Coordinates of C-alpha atoms in Angstrom, one line a residue:
Chain A
M1 CA 32.3 -73.7 -49.6
R2 CA 29.8 -70.9 -50.1
V3 CA 26.3 -71.4 -48.7
L4 CA 23.3 -70.4 -50.7
L5 CA 19.6 -70.9 -50.1
K6 CA 18.3 -73.5 -52.5
G7 CA 15.7 -71.1 -54.1
A8 CA 18.3 -68.5 -54.8
L9 CA 20.7 -71.1 -56.2
T10 CA 18.3 -72.6 -58.7
M11 CA 16.8 -69.2 -59.7
N12 CA 20.4 -68.1 -60.5
F13 CA 21.1 -71.3 -62.4
A14 CA 18.0 -70.7 -64.6
D15 CA 19.5 -67.3 -65.5
Y16 CA 22.9 -68.8 -66.4
F17 CA 21.8 -71.9 -68.2
P18 CA 21.1 -70.9 -71.8
M19 CA 18.7 -73.8 -72.5
W20 CA 16.5 -73.3 -69.5
N21 CA 13.5 -71.9 -71.5
K22 CA 13.7 -74.8 -74.0
L23 CA 13.1 -77.4 -71.3
T24 CA 9.6 -78.6 -70.2
P25 CA 8.5 -77.7 -66.6
A26 CA 9.1 -81.3 -65.6
Q27 CA 12.7 -81.1 -66.9
Q28 CA 13.2 -77.8 -65.2
N29 CA 12.0 -79.3 -61.9
T30 CA 14.4 -82.3 -62.3
L31 CA 17.3 -79.8 -62.7
K32 CA 16.1 -77.7 -59.7
D33 CA 16.1 -80.8 -57.5
T34 CA 19.5 -82.1 -58.5
V35 CA 21.8 -79.3 -59.5
T36 CA 24.4 -78.4 -56.8
F37 CA 26.7 -75.4 -56.4
R38 CA 30.3 -75.5 -55.4
S39 CA 33.2 -73.1 -54.9
V40 CA 36.8 -74.2 -55.1
K41 CA 40.1 -72.6 -54.5
K42 CA 42.7 -71.9 -57.2
G43 CA 44.7 -75.0 -57.9
T44 CA 41.9 -77.5 -57.1
V45 CA 41.8 -80.4 -59.5
I46 CA 38.0 -80.8 -60.1
Y47 CA 38.1 -83.7 -62.5
N48 CA 40.6 -86.1 -63.9
G49 CA 39.9 -89.2 -66.0
S50 CA 40.4 -91.5 -63.1
M51 CA 37.9 -89.8 -60.8
D52 CA 34.2 -90.4 -60.9
C53 CA 32.4 -88.7 -63.7
I54 CA 31.0 -85.7 -61.8
G55 CA 28.7 -84.1 -64.4
L56 CA 28.5 -80.9 -66.4
L57 CA 29.9 -77.8 -64.9
L58 CA 28.3 -74.4 -65.5
I59 CA 30.7 -71.7 -64.3
Q60 CA 29.4 -68.7 -62.4
T61 CA 32.7 -66.9 -61.9
G62 CA 36.4 -68.1 -62.2
L63 CA 38.7 -69.8 -64.6
L64 CA 39.1 -73.5 -65.4
R65 CA 41.9 -75.1 -67.3
A66 CA 41.5 -78.3 -69.3
Y67 CA 44.8 -80.1 -70.0
I68 CA 46.3 -83.4 -71.0
L69 CA 49.2 -85.1 -69.4
S70 CA 51.8 -87.4 -71.0
E71 CA 53.0 -90.6 -69.4
D72 CA 56.2 -88.9 -68.3
G73 CA 54.4 -85.9 -66.7
R74 CA 54.4 -83.3 -69.5
E75 CA 51.3 -81.1 -69.8
I76 CA 49.6 -78.9 -72.4
T77 CA 46.6 -76.7 -72.0
V78 CA 43.8 -77.7 -74.4
Y79 CA 41.4 -74.9 -73.5
R80 CA 40.3 -72.6 -70.7
L81 CA 36.7 -71.9 -69.5
S82 CA 35.5 -68.8 -67.7
D83 CA 32.2 -67.1 -66.6
M84 CA 29.1 -68.7 -68.1
D85 CA 31.0 -71.4 -70.0
I86 CA 30.0 -75.0 -69.7
C87 CA 32.4 -77.8 -69.1
L88 CA 31.2 -80.9 -70.9
F89 CA 34.1 -83.4 -70.5
S90 CA 33.7 -83.6 -66.8
A91 CA 30.7 -85.7 -67.8
S92 CA 32.5 -87.7 -70.4
C93 CA 31.2 -91.0 -69.0
I94 CA 27.8 -90.2 -70.5
M95 CA 29.3 -89.4 -73.9
P96 CA 29.9 -92.5 -76.0
G97 CA 32.9 -91.9 -78.3
I98 CA 35.0 -89.9 -75.9
Q99 CA 38.3 -91.9 -75.6
F100 CA 40.6 -89.4 -74.0
D101 CA 41.2 -88.1 -70.5
L102 CA 41.3 -84.4 -69.7
I103 CA 42.2 -83.0 -66.4
I104 CA 40.1 -80.0 -65.2
E105 CA 41.8 -77.7 -62.7
A106 CA 40.8 -74.3 -61.2
E107 CA 43.3 -71.7 -62.3
Q108 CA 41.5 -69.1 -60.2
D109 CA 39.0 -69.4 -57.3
T110 CA 36.0 -70.7 -59.2
S111 CA 32.3 -71.1 -58.4
F112 CA 30.1 -73.4 -60.5
W113 CA 26.9 -75.4 -60.7
I114 CA 27.1 -79.2 -61.2
I115 CA 24.5 -81.0 -63.3
P116 CA 24.9 -84.6 -62.3
A117 CA 25.9 -86.8 -65.3
R118 CA 23.0 -89.3 -65.0
V119 CA 20.5 -86.4 -64.9
Y120 CA 22.0 -84.8 -67.9
K121 CA 22.0 -88.1 -69.8
Q122 CA 18.3 -88.5 -69.1
L123 CA 17.5 -85.0 -70.3
L124 CA 19.6 -85.5 -73.4
E125 CA 17.6 -88.6 -74.4
A126 CA 14.3 -86.7 -74.2
S127 CA 15.2 -83.2 -75.5
A128 CA 16.4 -82.6 -79.1
P129 CA 17.1 -78.9 -78.3
L130 CA 19.3 -79.8 -75.3
S131 CA 21.1 -82.4 -77.4
N132 CA 21.7 -79.9 -80.2
Y133 CA 23.0 -77.4 -77.7
T134 CA 25.4 -80.0 -76.3
N135 CA 26.6 -80.6 -79.9
E136 CA 27.3 -76.9 -80.2
I137 CA 29.4 -76.9 -77.1
M138 CA 31.3 -79.9 -78.3
A139 CA 31.8 -78.2 -81.7
N140 CA 33.2 -75.1 -79.9
R141 CA 35.7 -77.2 -77.9
F142 CA 36.6 -79.1 -81.2
S143 CA 37.4 -75.7 -82.8
D144 CA 39.6 -74.9 -79.8
V145 CA 41.5 -78.1 -80.3
M146 CA 41.9 -77.6 -84.1
W147 CA 43.3 -74.2 -83.4
L148 CA 45.7 -75.7 -80.9
I149 CA 46.9 -78.2 -83.5
E150 CA 47.6 -75.4 -86.0
Q151 CA 49.5 -73.5 -83.3
I152 CA 51.7 -76.5 -82.4
L153 CA 52.4 -77.5 -86.0
W154 CA 52.7 -74.2 -87.8
K155 CA 53.4 -71.4 -85.3
S156 CA 56.8 -70.9 -83.8
L157 CA 57.2 -70.8 -80.1
D158 CA 58.0 -67.0 -79.9
K159 CA 54.6 -66.2 -81.5
R160 CA 52.8 -68.7 -79.2
L161 CA 54.5 -67.3 -76.1
A162 CA 53.7 -63.7 -77.1
A163 CA 50.0 -64.7 -77.6
F164 CA 49.9 -66.5 -74.3
L165 CA 51.3 -63.6 -72.3
L166 CA 48.7 -61.3 -73.8
E167 CA 45.9 -63.7 -73.1
E168 CA 47.1 -64.0 -69.5
A169 CA 47.2 -60.2 -69.1
A170 CA 43.6 -60.1 -70.3
L171 CA 42.6 -62.9 -67.9
Q172 CA 44.5 -61.5 -64.9
G173 CA 43.6 -57.9 -65.6
T174 CA 47.2 -56.8 -65.2
E175 CA 50.5 -56.7 -67.1
Q176 CA 52.4 -57.8 -64.0
L177 CA 51.8 -61.5 -64.5
K178 CA 52.4 -63.9 -61.6
L179 CA 53.7 -66.9 -63.6
T180 CA 56.5 -69.3 -63.2
H181 CA 58.4 -70.5 -66.3
E182 CA 57.2 -74.0 -65.5
T183 CA 53.6 -72.9 -65.5
I184 CA 54.0 -71.3 -68.9
G185 CA 55.7 -74.4 -70.1
N186 CA 52.8 -76.6 -68.9
H187 CA 50.3 -74.4 -70.8
L188 CA 52.2 -74.5 -74.0
G189 CA 53.4 -78.1 -73.9
T190 CA 57.1 -77.0 -73.8
A191 CA 59.9 -77.7 -71.4
R192 CA 60.7 -75.0 -68.7
E193 CA 64.2 -74.5 -70.0
V194 CA 62.9 -73.6 -73.5
I195 CA 60.5 -71.0 -72.0
T196 CA 63.3 -69.5 -69.9
R197 CA 65.5 -69.1 -72.9
M198 CA 62.7 -67.5 -74.9
L199 CA 61.7 -65.1 -72.1
H200 CA 65.3 -63.9 -71.7
Y201 CA 65.3 -63.3 -75.5
F202 CA 62.0 -61.3 -75.0
Q203 CA 63.6 -59.3 -72.2
N204 CA 66.6 -58.5 -74.3
E205 CA 64.2 -57.2 -77.0
G206 CA 62.5 -55.0 -74.4
L207 CA 59.1 -56.9 -74.6
V208 CA 59.1 -58.1 -70.9
K209 CA 60.9 -57.6 -67.6
L210 CA 61.6 -60.7 -65.6
T211 CA 61.7 -60.9 -61.8
R212 CA 61.3 -63.9 -59.5
G213 CA 57.9 -65.4 -60.1
T214 CA 56.6 -62.6 -62.4
V215 CA 56.7 -61.6 -66.0
E216 CA 55.9 -58.0 -66.6
I217 CA 54.8 -56.9 -70.1
T218 CA 56.8 -53.8 -70.9
D219 CA 55.9 -53.4 -74.6
R220 CA 52.4 -54.6 -75.3
K221 CA 52.4 -53.3 -78.8
K222 CA 55.5 -55.1 -80.0
L223 CA 54.3 -58.3 -78.2
A224 CA 51.0 -58.1 -80.1
A225 CA 52.8 -57.5 -83.4
L226 CA 54.9 -60.6 -82.7
A227 CA 51.8 -62.7 -81.8
D228 CA 50.0 -61.7 -85.0
A229 CA 53.1 -62.0 -87.3
Chain B
M1 CA 29.1 -92.1 -111.7
R2 CA 27.4 -95.4 -110.9
V3 CA 23.8 -95.6 -111.8
L4 CA 21.4 -97.3 -109.3
L5 CA 17.6 -97.6 -109.2
K6 CA 16.2 -95.3 -106.6
G7 CA 14.6 -98.2 -104.7
A8 CA 17.8 -100.2 -104.5
L9 CA 19.6 -97.0 -103.5
T10 CA 17.5 -96.1 -100.5
M11 CA 17.0 -99.7 -99.3
N12 CA 20.7 -100.0 -99.2
F13 CA 21.0 -96.6 -97.4
A14 CA 18.5 -97.9 -94.8
D15 CA 20.8 -100.9 -94.1
Y16 CA 23.9 -98.6 -93.8
F17 CA 22.5 -95.8 -91.7
P18 CA 22.6 -96.8 -88.1
M19 CA 19.8 -94.5 -86.9
W20 CA 17.3 -95.6 -89.6
N21 CA 15.0 -97.5 -87.2
K22 CA 15.0 -94.6 -84.7
L23 CA 13.4 -92.3 -87.2
T24 CA 9.6 -91.9 -87.7
P25 CA 8.2 -93.1 -91.0
A26 CA 7.8 -89.4 -92.1
Q27 CA 11.5 -88.8 -91.4
Q28 CA 12.5 -91.9 -93.2
N29 CA 10.5 -90.8 -96.2
T30 CA 12.2 -87.4 -96.1
L31 CA 15.5 -89.1 -96.3
K32 CA 14.4 -91.5 -99.1
D33 CA 13.4 -88.5 -101.2
T34 CA 16.5 -86.5 -100.7
V35 CA 19.5 -88.8 -100.2
T36 CA 21.7 -89.1 -103.3
F37 CA 24.5 -91.5 -104.2
R38 CA 27.8 -90.7 -105.7
S39 CA 31.0 -92.4 -106.7
V40 CA 34.3 -90.6 -107.1
K41 CA 37.8 -91.5 -108.2
K42 CA 40.8 -91.5 -106.0
G43 CA 42.2 -88.0 -105.6
T44 CA 38.9 -86.2 -105.9
V45 CA 38.5 -83.3 -103.4
I46 CA 34.9 -83.8 -102.2
Y47 CA 34.8 -80.9 -99.8
N48 CA 36.8 -77.9 -98.8
G49 CA 35.9 -75.1 -96.5
S50 CA 35.3 -72.7 -99.4
M51 CA 32.9 -75.0 -101.3
D52 CA 29.3 -75.2 -100.6
C53 CA 28.3 -77.2 -97.6
I54 CA 27.3 -80.5 -99.3
G55 CA 25.9 -82.5 -96.4
L56 CA 26.7 -85.6 -94.4
L57 CA 28.5 -88.4 -96.2
L58 CA 27.8 -92.0 -95.4
I59 CA 30.5 -94.2 -97.0
Q60 CA 29.6 -97.4 -98.7
T61 CA 33.1 -98.4 -99.8
G62 CA 36.4 -96.5 -100.1
L63 CA 38.6 -94.3 -98.1
L64 CA 38.4 -90.5 -97.3
R65 CA 41.1 -88.4 -95.8
A66 CA 40.3 -85.2 -93.7
Y67 CA 43.2 -82.8 -93.5
I68 CA 44.0 -79.2 -92.7
L69 CA 46.2 -76.9 -94.7
S70 CA 48.5 -74.1 -93.5
E71 CA 48.7 -70.8 -95.2
D72 CA 52.0 -71.8 -96.9
G73 CA 50.6 -75.1 -98.2
R74 CA 51.6 -77.6 -95.5
E75 CA 49.2 -80.4 -94.7
I76 CA 48.4 -82.9 -91.9
T77 CA 45.9 -85.7 -91.9
V78 CA 43.5 -85.3 -89.1
Y79 CA 41.6 -88.6 -89.6
R80 CA 40.5 -91.1 -92.2
L81 CA 37.1 -92.6 -92.8
S82 CA 36.2 -95.9 -94.5
D83 CA 33.3 -98.2 -95.1
M84 CA 30.2 -97.3 -93.1
D85 CA 31.8 -94.3 -91.5
I86 CA 29.9 -91.0 -91.5
C87 CA 31.6 -87.7 -92.5
L88 CA 30.1 -84.9 -90.4
F89 CA 32.2 -81.9 -91.2
S90 CA 31.2 -81.8 -94.9
A91 CA 28.0 -80.4 -93.3
S92 CA 29.8 -78.0 -91.0
C93 CA 27.6 -75.1 -92.1
I94 CA 24.7 -76.6 -90.1
M95 CA 26.8 -77.0 -87.0
P96 CA 27.1 -73.8 -85.0
G97 CA 30.5 -73.7 -83.2
I98 CA 32.6 -75.2 -86.0
Q99 CA 35.3 -72.6 -86.7
F100 CA 37.8 -74.6 -88.8
D101 CA 38.1 -75.8 -92.3
L102 CA 38.8 -79.4 -93.1
I103 CA 39.4 -80.6 -96.6
I104 CA 37.9 -84.0 -97.5
E105 CA 39.6 -86.0 -100.3
A106 CA 39.1 -89.5 -101.6
E107 CA 42.3 -91.5 -101.0
Q108 CA 40.8 -94.5 -102.9
D109 CA 37.9 -94.7 -105.3
T110 CA 34.9 -94.1 -103.0
S111 CA 31.2 -94.5 -103.1
F112 CA 28.9 -92.7 -100.6
W113 CA 25.4 -91.4 -99.9
I114 CA 24.9 -87.7 -99.3
I115 CA 22.3 -86.4 -96.9
P116 CA 21.8 -82.8 -97.8
A117 CA 22.8 -80.4 -95.0
R118 CA 19.4 -78.6 -94.8
V119 CA 17.6 -82.0 -94.6
Y120 CA 19.8 -83.2 -91.8
K121 CA 19.4 -80.0 -89.9
Q122 CA 15.7 -80.3 -90.0
L123 CA 15.9 -83.9 -88.8
L124 CA 18.3 -82.9 -86.0
E125 CA 15.9 -80.3 -84.7
A126 CA 13.1 -82.9 -84.4
S127 CA 14.9 -86.0 -83.3
A128 CA 16.8 -86.4 -80.0
P129 CA 18.1 -89.8 -80.9
L130 CA 19.6 -88.5 -84.2
S131 CA 21.1 -85.5 -82.3
N132 CA 22.6 -87.8 -79.7
Y133 CA 24.0 -90.0 -82.4
T134 CA 25.5 -86.9 -84.1
N135 CA 27.1 -86.0 -80.8
E136 CA 28.6 -89.5 -80.7
I137 CA 30.1 -89.2 -84.1
M138 CA 31.6 -85.8 -83.2
A139 CA 33.0 -87.3 -80.0
N140 CA 34.7 -90.0 -82.0
R141 CA 36.3 -87.4 -84.3
F142 CA 37.2 -85.4 -81.2
S143 CA 39.0 -88.5 -79.8
D144 CA 40.9 -88.9 -83.1
V145 CA 42.1 -85.3 -82.9
M146 CA 43.2 -85.6 -79.2
W147 CA 45.1 -88.7 -80.2
L148 CA 46.8 -86.7 -82.9
I149 CA 47.8 -83.9 -80.5
E150 CA 49.4 -86.5 -78.2
Q151 CA 51.3 -88.0 -81.2
I152 CA 52.5 -84.6 -82.4
L153 CA 53.6 -83.5 -79.0
W154 CA 54.9 -86.6 -77.4
K155 CA 55.8 -89.2 -80.0
S156 CA 59.0 -89.0 -82.0
L157 CA 58.8 -89.1 -85.8
D158 CA 60.3 -92.5 -86.1
K159 CA 57.5 -94.0 -84.1
R160 CA 54.8 -92.1 -85.9
L161 CA 56.2 -93.1 -89.3
A162 CA 56.4 -96.7 -88.3
A163 CA 52.7 -96.6 -87.1
F164 CA 51.7 -94.9 -90.3
L165 CA 53.4 -97.5 -92.6
L166 CA 51.6 -100.3 -90.7
E167 CA 48.3 -98.5 -91.0
E168 CA 48.8 -98.0 -94.7
A169 CA 49.7 -101.7 -95.2
A170 CA 46.4 -102.6 -93.5
L171 CA 44.4 -100.1 -95.6
Q172 CA 46.0 -101.1 -98.9
G173 CA 46.1 -104.8 -98.1
T174 CA 49.8 -105.1 -99.1
E175 CA 53.2 -104.5 -97.8
Q176 CA 54.3 -103.0 -101.1
L177 CA 53.1 -99.5 -100.5
K178 CA 52.6 -97.1 -103.4
L179 CA 53.5 -93.9 -101.5
T180 CA 55.7 -90.9 -102.3
H181 CA 57.7 -89.3 -99.5
E182 CA 55.7 -86.2 -100.1
T183 CA 52.4 -88.0 -99.5
I184 CA 53.7 -89.4 -96.3
G185 CA 54.9 -85.9 -95.2
N186 CA 51.4 -84.6 -95.9
H187 CA 49.8 -87.2 -93.7
L188 CA 52.2 -86.6 -90.9
G189 CA 52.5 -82.9 -91.1
T190 CA 56.3 -83.1 -91.8
A191 CA 58.5 -81.9 -94.6
R192 CA 59.4 -84.3 -97.4
E193 CA 63.1 -84.1 -96.7
V194 CA 62.6 -85.2 -93.1
I195 CA 60.6 -88.2 -94.2
T196 CA 63.2 -89.1 -96.8
R197 CA 65.9 -89.0 -94.2
M198 CA 63.9 -91.2 -91.8
L199 CA 63.0 -93.7 -94.5
H200 CA 66.7 -94.1 -95.4
Y201 CA 67.4 -94.7 -91.8
F202 CA 64.6 -97.4 -91.7
Q203 CA 66.1 -99.0 -94.8
N204 CA 69.6 -99.1 -93.2
E205 CA 68.0 -100.8 -90.2
G206 CA 66.3 -103.4 -92.5
L207 CA 62.7 -102.3 -91.8
V208 CA 61.8 -101.2 -95.3
K209 CA 63.1 -101.4 -98.9
L210 CA 62.8 -98.2 -101.0
T211 CA 62.2 -98.1 -104.7
R212 CA 60.9 -95.2 -106.9
G213 CA 57.3 -94.4 -105.7
T214 CA 57.1 -97.4 -103.3
V215 CA 58.0 -98.3 -99.8
E216 CA 58.1 -102.0 -99.1
I217 CA 57.8 -103.2 -95.5
T218 CA 60.5 -105.9 -95.1
D219 CA 60.4 -106.4 -91.3
R220 CA 56.9 -105.9 -90.0
K221 CA 57.7 -107.2 -86.5
K222 CA 60.5 -104.7 -85.9
L223 CA 58.4 -101.9 -87.4
A224 CA 55.5 -102.8 -85.0
A225 CA 57.9 -102.9 -82.1
L226 CA 59.2 -99.4 -83.0
A227 CA 55.6 -98.1 -83.4
D228 CA 54.6 -99.4 -79.9
A229 CA 57.8 -98.4 -78.1

């Protein structure tokens, strides 16, 4: 857990939170008094439907993954959030109408501010700008999910896998991706065996090179052409 | 097009619009002056991404279907709206963050009020209660879409088809469903041939009876058991 002086913490929060200047001084003070800061290690589950509703998360640095889980343990990544993104659904208890459970997990070491759910709810009730902003965040996540539906329904797995590997390379900043076939399967909602088969096909085509626990991109251009096809 | 006196029209709107009493008298007057009423026949496309952004629709009676379309003409129903529901995405131009195109079509003869997009936007900017209510509608549609993802990923087609036929029976108020196999395919995001094959399997199992243009449910209990399995 990183330790920061309270003043530095909230000053920083004000820089990161896009609606800060649209709030009244009283509302700003409420936030200053209640926002907390937290750093977690890669792999930490920050929120799942059965835990307490922790509040909104504003990411300083890192990467979070939101996913859903089937009754028999299958996963699919719904969206990912990184620096300066806001995670809304970790406060789903204050949002009437939300009838699904997302799990939020740190994919990299991640630092974030937490706005407690009850505080945010109180601000929402008083502030039209904040409520409209919240609407906009939800609309963005909604767009992510609609994109996902189109992918699942209408894009073949080879294209989705190619796009995922390129996204990973951008996020990890390297073409030597540390990724198990199971992890990839959990992102794409597909069984490990199916991913393994497709990766071997990619290797035969010269797109990637597989070693234990890594997938190395060897032909980025061809991979991009496949993803966009 | 039904003709109604303006007074009767807006009085009725006030009864149907859940946030009416949360608005100021000035805001109520703005709505009274700008809301229009429209009746359309079954099959009418009311909105698609390329048309003008018409505004929010408040349904008096009828049934609307929101669906997406692939580049090569495949469809899947994302959700359906009926009496007293509000259609938000026919005003997506005023919602920053919405990056997808839904098509809204009348599945039955439908009557609805239209709140013009620019009027709604202006009200949203001034009214926290209205903005929070809009958030709640979006959260409900979001939940519909998350449910759909789980269905597509983790439910086999026989269960989805069984659930769809029961939903249709409830909506049409009969077990003699007027439905082509192509229509069912468009709802479920599946090719017509696949639906035909599954319906014949259902017929062999005694769940339905098929005649030209109709699907008759003959064993509702077994169908419900299959849908819930």
